Amino acid sequence: MQSGLIDSLKGIVGAEHVLTSQEDLLCYSYDATPGFSHMPEAVVMPGTADEVAKVLAAANEAKIPVYPRGSGTNLSAGTVPLKGGIVLLMTRMNKIVEIDTANLIAVAEPGVVVGDLNKAVEEFGLIYPPDPGTVATATLGGTVSENAGGLRGLKYGVSKHYVMGLEVVLADGRILNTGGKTVKDVAGYDLTKLFTGSEGTLGVITKITVKLMPAPEARRSMLATFAKLDDAGQAIAAIIAAKIIPATLEIMDNATVRTVEDYAKVGLPTDVEAVLLIEVDGIAEVVEKDSAKVVEVLKANNAAEIRVAQDAAERDKIWAARRAALPALAKLRPTTFVEDATVPRSKVPDMIRAVNEIAARHAVTIGTFGHAGDGNLHPTIVCDIRDDAEMDRVYKAMDEIFAVSLQLGGTLSGEHGIGVGKLRYMESQFGPAGMAAMRAIKKALDPNCILNPGKLVGECL
Amino acid sequence: MSDDNKKLLAELEDALANCMKCGNCMEVCPIYKEFKTESTVARGKIALMEAVLSGQSEITAGFDQRMAMCVSCKACTAKCPCGVKADELIIKGREAIVKTRGLHPIKKAAFALLKARPLFDFGLRMAGVFGPLAFKKLPGRLATVARFPMPGLDRKRIMAPIASTPLRSQVPEVVKVDNPKLRVAFFTGCTINYIYTDVGQAVLNVLKENDVEVTLPALQHCCAVPVHISGDIELAKVFAKHNIETFERYNPDYIVAACGSCTMAWKKDYPEMFADDPEMKARAEKLAARTYEISQFLVDVVKFRRDNLGEVKAKVTMHDPCHMARGIAVTAQPREVLKAIPGLEFVEMKEPARCCGAGGSFSLAHYDVARTINDRKLADIASTGADTVATGCGMCRMHITDGLVQSGRNEQVFHTVQLLDRAYKAGKKDEPKKAKDEFHFH
Ligand SMILES: Cc1cc2nc3c(=O)[nH]c(=O)nc-3n(C[C@H](O)[C@H](O)[C@H](O)COP(=O)(O)OP(=O)(O)OC[C@H]3O[C@@H](n4cnc5c(N)ncnc54)[C@H](O)[C@@H]3O)c2cc1C
Ligand code: SF4
Ligand code: SF4
Ligand code: SF4
């Protein structure tokens, strides 16, 4: 990068907010995705939307790539600066601008950590439902850009269901506002939804208006073990068929259960094919009724053991098992790929079986757990990225997992997004016309392709 | 980079590779909370070490500066889902730095002093005698402000005055009791011996109340934690070996220390330091098994007397030092001690185990950052409405006191055991006045 550009960046955000030393650049060459890394040429930390606008205008002029970055916890290499250029670090813009309890709305800057937003609205008896596993570290901007979801996705959905309006800086530095505080807003193309989940490829989000929900009055957690995977699958379908939408309905397969038990000793039987974890929430009376019904359904579908939490401590114990799933798997080997192939929920047992079969055939270690209620599974592959022969098998297994997911009528991503990690499968999901439409949007908004180039829709020049 | 260092870092390769870059450590790192940049969090430091290992980067001044930005609070390690011991890896990174680049100049001077035990002793004793000249005393609390600029010290910084007579010169080597139930060796550590002799006296009184005979081995040296976390592992081993040999000569039933870091040194660091020396390792382990932090010793071993405790009217909150909470996992016992004291109202603060910013010699070299981290602790203390803060580490006590004084606040900071001592004193109806004078309660 020319030193002239570095100087003007320093002029825009202040010299102390531009990092160019080799050590700092190394620290922005990766995110939470294994297997990708590349050094940027500068890290720029803007403090206001206006500064973002000026940085983008300068970069656009010089045709230098810009990679927006929140906390860098994404699992699709979405923030890796594969073509050098500027990492635009949004963490300085971390003010909660407004909590509007009359309209149940919060307005915040993109660098706010989601967990901090939740702490702030908790005081008013409200929640911001999207809760990725990284809720305590990920930024609001990052989660909106990834359309992140979480454990409560079945009942509460993903980020796009809560984003009401955005302030976005376009590639050339123009600032645009979408949506607002009105619940009913049907004017024009839905630009709010377009930028939500756009993974930093269409614009840089500088302010976010989100919808809040009343915190549930009560909740009840349950855990059930199943000797047969199919019974667990039937139970999932039957719970929904009984007109109960749990906040959370999670599954862990045998490989995951064994690993968790080995690591966290939470008292799970290791010979079962699946464990379901369920939480219903809402008004106390409804929770009472729903949980009784869930227990009935579980029994009718041959659950071997059913635990119902009676107090907070028991609830904690149940969720400790689920929380341990990823750490336990991650500890097995140095490298961990957490995928999020998603299928219609009736296909969950088929998907788990297919993943197990793929793992065995390619001799790779995969544990599958995830959000069974919404079909969003996390086949988690553990391996050692330094072992080329093993990685060969891992990538083959990955290709097959996503192929199966699409065959079963599913999607490549239920919450993590595409980035470059899953780019090579995009065409199979959207076809040539779908990809062309997406690239046309990209080109229209970012003609020089400076924003997160090469991600989500691939090369567009 | 020398082959030696390459080997050192190569040994770490597997440990580093276990970091899956999930970023979970960002939630808890006190330094990251202030800067919000990758090089300030464990994940970034691990990436830097990986880059050095792979030959992508060198051990530069920049690498050195970034590795220095860590208070060794172990919060990242406690949080890490992959079991990466980031705090220890960062120390290894510093070890490589020491080998290639040498120590930070301020630390170099301080540790050179520590190296020569008699000289250190003499130096601090002289500082004690002349201390009142160099430090302006603040009324009502154990704190002074440096009057002259001192190397490595921020001018405005509140230090505890250096004792005119070190603890071990104030008392006989063996403090006898009439009917000894137990015999322990007291590892005073430097802070208690040279600065907070009041804590040492409280330890002696409290043990006496419980019929425990105490030996204070004269030749004991600093525990080595500060030099160890700076990466000077060779010097740390010299200290460790010296301490182990010294205490072995007394063959104590138990070793007690009244500082989380000192206890951690004996219980964990010493055995680990001698991983490739089976004989020394065995000796270190034997002593480690007998080592207790004072509140842990009082609660778990002695089952301290509660029938003769008098009232202590104070509203107390507790700061758990990093090395107590995560180093040796002792948090319940100091609370049990406080809760046993009649009249004392205990209030828990938010995040009691969050680092206060002292971080051993970290606050010497990075005073401003240390103070910003401290401000969060001060706010948590304020929100409890407590008038007293109890803690188990001298460095924390000094750093929190500094913060309180600088912000014009009135809370007092004590070691937990001092409050127990005061309760025992209050229990003796004939001596209530004395106890009152000794502690500046308000
Ligand atoms: C252990 C672990 C568990 C996880 N669990 C979940 C889960 O349960 N559900 C889930 O959905 N995800 C999960 N994730 C993935 C990740 O946490 C989410 O994708 C999260 O939303 C990323 O937020 P971030 O702040 O780290 O964003 P980053 O990773 O920094 O960025 C993510 C993307 O957003 C773009 N971006 C960031 N800020 C802006 C902005 N202001 N404007 C425009 N674009 C921007 C970036 O360019 C990038 O493409 C998990 C990750 C890990 C490591
Ligand atoms: S050190 Fe642990 S918590 Fe931090 S990024 Fe690495 S794996 Fe995650
Ligand atoms: S030990 Fe503490 S200060 Fe150091 S990196 Fe870990 S959390 Fe941060
Ligand atoms: S940890 Fe601190 S108090 Fe304990 S001996 Fe070492 S320097 Fe002294």
Short mmCIF file of N, CA, C and O in Angstrom, two decimals, chain A residues 238-327:
data_model
loop_
_atom_site.label_atom_id
_atom_site.label_comp_id
_atom_site.label_asym_id
_atom_site.label_seq_id
_atom_site.Cartn_x
_atom_site.Cartn_y
_atom_site.Cartn_z
N ALA A 238 -42.63 -35.13 16.92
CA ALA A 238 -43.86 -35.24 17.72
C ALA A 238 -44.05 -34.06 18.67
O ALA A 238 -45.18 -33.65 18.95
N ILE A 239 -42.95 -33.51 19.17
CA ILE A 239 -43.06 -32.34 20.05
C ILE A 239 -43.68 -31.18 19.30
O ILE A 239 -44.62 -30.54 19.77
N ILE A 240 -43.17 -30.95 18.08
CA ILE A 240 -43.70 -29.84 17.28
C ILE A 240 -45.14 -30.15 16.87
O ILE A 240 -46.01 -29.28 16.89
N ALA A 241 -45.39 -31.42 16.52
CA ALA A 241 -46.74 -31.81 16.11
C ALA A 241 -47.73 -31.60 17.26
O ALA A 241 -48.91 -31.34 17.03
N ALA A 242 -47.24 -31.70 18.48
CA ALA A 242 -48.10 -31.46 19.66
C ALA A 242 -48.29 -29.96 19.89
O ALA A 242 -48.81 -29.55 20.93
N LYS A 243 -47.85 -29.16 18.93
CA LYS A 243 -48.01 -27.69 18.96
C LYS A 243 -47.24 -27.03 20.09
O LYS A 243 -47.68 -26.04 20.69
N ILE A 244 -46.07 -27.60 20.37
CA ILE A 244 -45.19 -26.95 21.35
C ILE A 244 -43.95 -26.48 20.60
O ILE A 244 -43.32 -27.26 19.87
N ILE A 245 -43.65 -25.20 20.73
CA ILE A 245 -42.41 -24.70 20.13
C ILE A 245 -41.44 -24.40 21.28
O ILE A 245 -41.49 -23.33 21.90
N PRO A 246 -40.56 -25.35 21.57
CA PRO A 246 -39.59 -25.08 22.64
C PRO A 246 -38.67 -23.94 22.21
O PRO A 246 -38.47 -23.71 21.02
N ALA A 247 -38.12 -23.22 23.19
CA ALA A 247 -37.12 -22.20 22.87
C ALA A 247 -35.90 -22.90 22.30
O ALA A 247 -35.28 -22.42 21.36
N THR A 248 -35.60 -24.04 22.87
CA THR A 248 -34.40 -24.76 22.50
C THR A 248 -34.71 -26.25 22.41
O THR A 248 -35.40 -26.79 23.26
N LEU A 249 -34.19 -26.85 21.35
CA LEU A 249 -34.35 -28.30 21.20
C LEU A 249 -33.07 -28.81 20.57
O LEU A 249 -32.86 -28.68 19.37
N GLU A 250 -32.19 -29.34 21.39
CA GLU A 250 -30.84 -29.69 20.93
C GLU A 250 -30.62 -31.18 20.90
O GLU A 250 -31.22 -31.93 21.68
N ILE A 251 -29.72 -31.59 20.02
CA ILE A 251 -29.39 -33.01 19.94
C ILE A 251 -27.87 -33.19 20.03
O ILE A 251 -27.11 -32.33 19.58
N MET A 252 -27.46 -34.29 20.64
CA MET A 252 -26.04 -34.67 20.60
C MET A 252 -25.99 -36.13 20.16
O MET A 252 -26.74 -36.95 20.68
N ASP A 253 -25.10 -36.44 19.21
CA ASP A 253 -25.02 -37.83 18.77
C ASP A 253 -24.09 -38.62 19.69
O ASP A 253 -23.48 -38.07 20.61
N ASN A 254 -23.99 -39.92 19.42
CA ASN A 254 -23.22 -40.79 20.30
C ASN A 254 -21.78 -40.35 20.45
O ASN A 254 -21.23 -40.30 21.56
N ALA A 255 -21.13 -40.00 19.33
CA ALA A 255 -19.72 -39.59 19.40
C ALA A 255 -19.57 -38.38 20.32
O ALA A 255 -18.64 -38.29 21.13
N THR A 256 -20.51 -37.43 20.21
CA THR A 256 -20.44 -36.24 21.05
C THR A 256 -20.69 -36.59 22.51
O THR A 256 -19.97 -36.14 23.41
N VAL A 257 -21.71 -37.41 22.76
CA VAL A 257 -22.04 -37.78 24.14
C VAL A 257 -20.84 -38.45 24.81
O VAL A 257 -20.48 -38.12 25.94
N ARG A 258 -20.22 -39.37 24.09
CA ARG A 258 -19.07 -40.07 24.68
C ARG A 258 -17.95 -39.09 25.01
O ARG A 258 -17.33 -39.15 26.07
N THR A 259 -17.69 -38.17 24.09
CA THR A 259 -16.61 -37.21 24.30
C THR A 259 -16.94 -36.28 25.47
O THR A 259 -16.08 -36.00 26.31
N VAL A 260 -18.17 -35.82 25.50
CA VAL A 260 -18.58 -34.92 26.58
C VAL A 260 -18.44 -35.61 27.93
O VAL A 260 -17.91 -35.06 28.90
N GLU A 261 -18.90 -36.86 28.00
CA GLU A 261 -18.87 -37.59 29.26
C GLU A 261 -17.43 -37.78 29.73
O GLU A 261 -17.10 -37.61 30.90
N ASP A 262 -16.58 -38.07 28.75
CA ASP A 262 -15.17 -38.28 29.05
C ASP A 262 -14.53 -37.01 29.62
O ASP A 262 -13.70 -37.07 30.51
N TYR A 263 -14.99 -35.88 29.11
CA TYR A 263 -14.35 -34.61 29.42
C TYR A 263 -14.98 -33.94 30.63
O TYR A 263 -14.29 -33.46 31.52
N ALA A 264 -16.31 -33.94 30.67
CA ALA A 264 -16.97 -33.14 31.71
C ALA A 264 -17.64 -33.98 32.79
O ALA A 264 -18.05 -33.44 33.81
N LYS A 265 -17.72 -35.29 32.59
CA LYS A 265 -18.33 -36.19 33.59
C LYS A 265 -19.64 -35.64 34.14
O LYS A 265 -19.77 -35.34 35.32
N VAL A 266 -20.61 -35.49 33.23
CA VAL A 266 -21.89 -34.94 33.66
C VAL A 266 -22.91 -36.04 33.92
O VAL A 266 -24.08 -35.77 34.18
N GLY A 267 -22.48 -37.29 33.83
CA GLY A 267 -23.37 -38.40 34.16
C GLY A 267 -24.29 -38.83 33.03
O GLY A 267 -25.43 -39.23 33.25
N LEU A 268 -23.81 -38.77 31.78
CA LEU A 268 -24.61 -39.24 30.64
C LEU A 268 -24.23 -40.69 30.33
O LEU A 268 -23.07 -41.04 30.37
N PRO A 269 -25.25 -41.52 29.99
CA PRO A 269 -24.92 -42.88 29.57
C PRO A 269 -24.24 -42.82 28.20
O PRO A 269 -24.73 -42.13 27.30
N THR A 270 -23.13 -43.55 28.03
CA THR A 270 -22.36 -43.41 26.80
C THR A 270 -22.78 -44.38 25.70
O THR A 270 -22.23 -44.35 24.62
N ASP A 271 -23.76 -45.25 25.99
CA ASP A 271 -24.15 -46.23 24.98
C ASP A 271 -25.39 -45.80 24.20
O ASP A 271 -25.88 -46.53 23.35
N VAL A 272 -25.89 -44.57 24.46
CA VAL A 272 -27.11 -44.15 23.76
C VAL A 272 -26.77 -43.58 22.37
O VAL A 272 -25.67 -43.08 22.17
N GLU A 273 -27.70 -43.67 21.46
CA GLU A 273 -27.44 -43.13 20.11
C GLU A 273 -27.66 -41.63 20.05
O GLU A 273 -27.11 -40.96 19.18
N ALA A 274 -28.50 -41.10 20.95
CA ALA A 274 -28.73 -39.66 20.93
C ALA A 274 -29.22 -39.16 22.28
O ALA A 274 -29.85 -39.89 23.05
N VAL A 275 -28.93 -37.90 22.55
CA VAL A 275 -29.46 -37.21 23.72
C VAL A 275 -30.17 -35.96 23.22
O VAL A 275 -29.65 -35.25 22.37
N LEU A 276 -31.38 -35.73 23.70
CA LEU A 276 -32.08 -34.48 23.39
C LEU A 276 -32.10 -33.58 24.62
O LEU A 276 -32.26 -34.07 25.74
N LEU A 277 -31.91 -32.30 24.40
CA LEU A 277 -32.03 -31.32 25.47
C LEU A 277 -33.09 -30.31 25.05
O LEU A 277 -33.03 -29.78 23.95
N ILE A 278 -34.03 -30.09 25.94
CA ILE A 278 -35.18 -29.27 25.56
C ILE A 278 -35.42 -28.20 26.62
O ILE A 278 -35.31 -28.48 27.81
N GLU A 279 -35.73 -27.00 26.16
CA GLU A 279 -36.17 -25.99 27.11
C GLU A 279 -37.42 -25.31 26.58
O GLU A 279 -37.44 -24.83 25.45
N VAL A 280 -38.45 -25.27 27.41
CA VAL A 280 -39.64 -24.50 27.05
C VAL A 280 -39.64 -23.24 27.91
O VAL A 280 -39.19 -23.26 29.05
N ASP A 281 -40.10 -22.14 27.35
CA ASP A 281 -40.15 -20.91 28.15
C ASP A 281 -41.45 -20.16 27.88
O ASP A 281 -42.19 -20.50 26.95
N GLY A 282 -41.73 -19.17 28.70
CA GLY A 282 -42.95 -18.39 28.53
C GLY A 282 -43.61 -18.09 29.87
O GLY A 282 -42.95 -18.02 30.90
N ILE A 283 -44.93 -17.99 29.86
CA ILE A 283 -45.70 -17.74 31.08
C ILE A 283 -45.70 -19.01 31.93
O ILE A 283 -45.80 -20.12 31.41
N ALA A 284 -45.55 -18.83 33.24
CA ALA A 284 -45.36 -19.97 34.14
C ALA A 284 -46.35 -21.11 33.90
O ALA A 284 -45.95 -22.27 33.79
N GLU A 285 -47.64 -20.79 33.79
CA GLU A 285 -48.65 -21.84 33.64
C GLU A 285 -48.45 -22.61 32.34
O GLU A 285 -48.59 -23.83 32.29
N VAL A 286 -48.13 -21.86 31.29
CA VAL A 286 -47.92 -22.49 29.98
C VAL A 286 -46.69 -23.40 30.03
O VAL A 286 -46.69 -24.52 29.50
N VAL A 287 -45.65 -22.91 30.68
CA VAL A 287 -44.42 -23.70 30.79
C VAL A 287 -44.71 -25.02 31.50
O VAL A 287 -44.26 -26.09 31.09
N GLU A 288 -45.51 -24.92 32.56
CA GLU A 288 -45.90 -26.10 33.33
C GLU A 288 -46.60 -27.12 32.42
O GLU A 288 -46.22 -28.29 32.38
N LYS A 289 -47.60 -26.62 31.68
CA LYS A 289 -48.38 -27.50 30.82
C LYS A 289 -47.53 -28.08 29.69
O LYS A 289 -47.56 -29.28 29.42
N ASP A 290 -46.75 -27.19 29.05
CA ASP A 290 -45.92 -27.63 27.91
C ASP A 290 -44.89 -28.67 28.34
O ASP A 290 -44.67 -29.66 27.63
N SER A 291 -44.26 -28.45 29.48
CA SER A 291 -43.20 -29.38 29.85
C SER A 291 -43.80 -30.75 30.18
O SER A 291 -43.21 -31.78 29.87
N ALA A 292 -44.98 -30.76 30.78
CA ALA A 292 -45.64 -32.05 31.07
C ALA A 292 -45.93 -32.78 29.75
O ALA A 292 -45.72 -33.99 29.63
N LYS A 293 -46.39 -32.02 28.76
CA LYS A 293 -46.70 -32.61 27.46
C LYS A 293 -45.43 -33.13 26.79
O LYS A 293 -45.43 -34.21 26.20
N VAL A 294 -44.34 -32.37 26.88
CA VAL A 294 -43.07 -32.80 26.28
C VAL A 294 -42.64 -34.13 26.89
O VAL A 294 -42.24 -35.07 26.18
N VAL A 295 -42.75 -34.22 28.22
CA VAL A 295 -42.34 -35.46 28.88
C VAL A 295 -43.18 -36.64 28.36
O VAL A 295 -42.64 -37.71 28.06
N GLU A 296 -44.47 -36.41 28.20
CA GLU A 296 -45.34 -37.45 27.65
C GLU A 296 -44.86 -37.91 26.27
O GLU A 296 -44.76 -39.09 25.99
N VAL A 297 -44.58 -36.91 25.41
CA VAL A 297 -44.14 -37.22 24.05
C VAL A 297 -42.82 -38.00 24.08
O VAL A 297 -42.64 -38.97 23.34
N LEU A 298 -41.91 -37.58 24.95
CA LEU A 298 -40.62 -38.26 25.04
C LEU A 298 -40.83 -39.72 25.43
O LEU A 298 -40.23 -40.63 24.85
N LYS A 299 -41.70 -39.95 26.43
CA LYS A 299 -41.98 -41.31 26.89
C LYS A 299 -42.57 -42.13 25.75
O LYS A 299 -42.15 -43.26 25.51
N ALA A 300 -43.54 -41.54 25.05
CA ALA A 300 -44.21 -42.26 23.96
C ALA A 300 -43.24 -42.63 22.85
O ALA A 300 -43.49 -43.56 22.08
N ASN A 301 -42.10 -41.91 22.78
CA ASN A 301 -41.13 -42.20 21.73
C ASN A 301 -39.90 -42.93 22.26
O ASN A 301 -38.80 -42.80 21.73
N ASN A 302 -40.11 -43.68 23.33
CA ASN A 302 -39.10 -44.60 23.85
C ASN A 302 -37.85 -43.94 24.42
O ASN A 302 -36.75 -44.49 24.30
N ALA A 303 -38.00 -42.77 25.02
CA ALA A 303 -36.85 -42.20 25.71
C ALA A 303 -36.46 -43.14 26.84
O ALA A 303 -37.33 -43.68 27.54
N ALA A 304 -35.17 -43.38 26.99
CA ALA A 304 -34.71 -44.31 28.02
C ALA A 304 -34.75 -43.64 29.39
O ALA A 304 -35.26 -44.17 30.36
N GLU A 305 -34.21 -42.42 29.42
CA GLU A 305 -34.15 -41.72 30.70
C GLU A 305 -34.59 -40.28 30.46
O GLU A 305 -34.21 -39.68 29.46
N ILE A 306 -35.39 -39.72 31.37
CA ILE A 306 -35.82 -38.33 31.24
C ILE A 306 -35.49 -37.58 32.52
O ILE A 306 -35.86 -38.03 33.61
N ARG A 307 -34.75 -36.49 32.41
CA ARG A 307 -34.50 -35.65 33.58
C ARG A 307 -35.18 -34.30 33.38
O ARG A 307 -35.01 -33.68 32.33
N VAL A 308 -35.93 -33.87 34.37
CA VAL A 308 -36.56 -32.55 34.30
C VAL A 308 -35.95 -31.69 35.42
O VAL A 308 -36.00 -32.08 36.58
N ALA A 309 -35.39 -30.56 35.04
CA ALA A 309 -34.74 -29.71 36.04
C ALA A 309 -35.79 -29.08 36.95
O ALA A 309 -36.76 -28.52 36.47
N GLN A 310 -35.57 -29.19 38.27
CA GLN A 310 -36.53 -28.62 39.21
C GLN A 310 -36.11 -27.23 39.68
O GLN A 310 -36.92 -26.46 40.16
N ASP A 311 -34.82 -26.95 39.57
CA ASP A 311 -34.37 -25.61 40.00
C ASP A 311 -33.22 -25.14 39.11
O ASP A 311 -32.81 -25.85 38.19
N ALA A 312 -32.73 -23.97 39.42
CA ALA A 312 -31.68 -23.37 38.59
C ALA A 312 -30.43 -24.25 38.54
O ALA A 312 -29.78 -24.38 37.49
N ALA A 313 -30.09 -24.87 39.66
CA ALA A 313 -28.88 -25.68 39.71
C ALA A 313 -29.01 -26.88 38.78
O ALA A 313 -28.08 -27.22 38.03
N GLU A 314 -30.20 -27.52 38.78
CA GLU A 314 -30.39 -28.68 37.91
C GLU A 314 -30.43 -28.25 36.44
O GLU A 314 -29.96 -28.96 35.56
N ARG A 315 -30.99 -27.08 36.20
CA ARG A 315 -31.02 -26.54 34.84
C ARG A 315 -29.59 -26.35 34.34
O ARG A 315 -29.24 -26.74 33.24
N ASP A 316 -28.78 -25.77 35.21
CA ASP A 316 -27.37 -25.57 34.87
C ASP A 316 -26.68 -26.87 34.52
O ASP A 316 -25.87 -26.92 33.59
N LYS A 317 -27.00 -27.90 35.28
CA LYS A 317 -26.35 -29.20 35.06
C LYS A 317 -26.71 -29.75 33.69
O LYS A 317 -25.87 -30.30 32.99
N ILE A 318 -27.98 -29.60 33.33
CA ILE A 318 -28.42 -30.09 32.03
C ILE A 318 -27.69 -29.35 30.91
O ILE A 318 -27.15 -29.96 29.99
N TRP A 319 -27.61 -28.03 31.04
CA TRP A 319 -26.98 -27.27 29.96
C TRP A 319 -25.47 -27.37 29.97
O TRP A 319 -24.81 -27.13 28.95
N ALA A 320 -24.90 -27.75 31.11
CA ALA A 320 -23.45 -27.97 31.17
C ALA A 320 -23.07 -29.03 30.16
O ALA A 320 -22.03 -28.94 29.50
N ALA A 321 -23.93 -30.04 30.02
CA ALA A 321 -23.66 -31.11 29.07
C ALA A 321 -23.58 -30.55 27.65
O ALA A 321 -22.66 -30.85 26.90
N ARG A 322 -24.55 -29.70 27.30
CA ARG A 322 -24.56 -29.16 25.96
C ARG A 322 -23.42 -28.17 25.74
O ARG A 322 -22.79 -28.15 24.69
N ARG A 323 -23.17 -27.34 26.75
CA ARG A 323 -22.07 -26.36 26.64
C ARG A 323 -20.73 -27.05 26.46
O ARG A 323 -19.83 -26.51 25.83
N ALA A 324 -20.60 -28.25 27.02
CA ALA A 324 -19.32 -28.96 26.95
C ALA A 324 -19.09 -29.58 25.58
O ALA A 324 -17.98 -30.01 25.27
N ALA A 325 -20.14 -29.63 24.74
CA ALA A 325 -20.02 -30.38 23.49
C ALA A 325 -18.85 -29.90 22.63
O ALA A 325 -17.96 -30.68 22.28
N LEU A 326 -18.84 -28.61 22.31
CA LEU A 326 -17.77 -28.11 21.44
C LEU A 326 -16.40 -28.15 22.13
O LEU A 326 -15.44 -28.68 21.55
N PRO A 327 -16.27 -27.64 23.36
CA PRO A 327 -14.98 -27.72 24.02
C PRO A 327 -14.45 -29.15 24.10
O PRO A 327 -13.26 -29.39 23.86
#
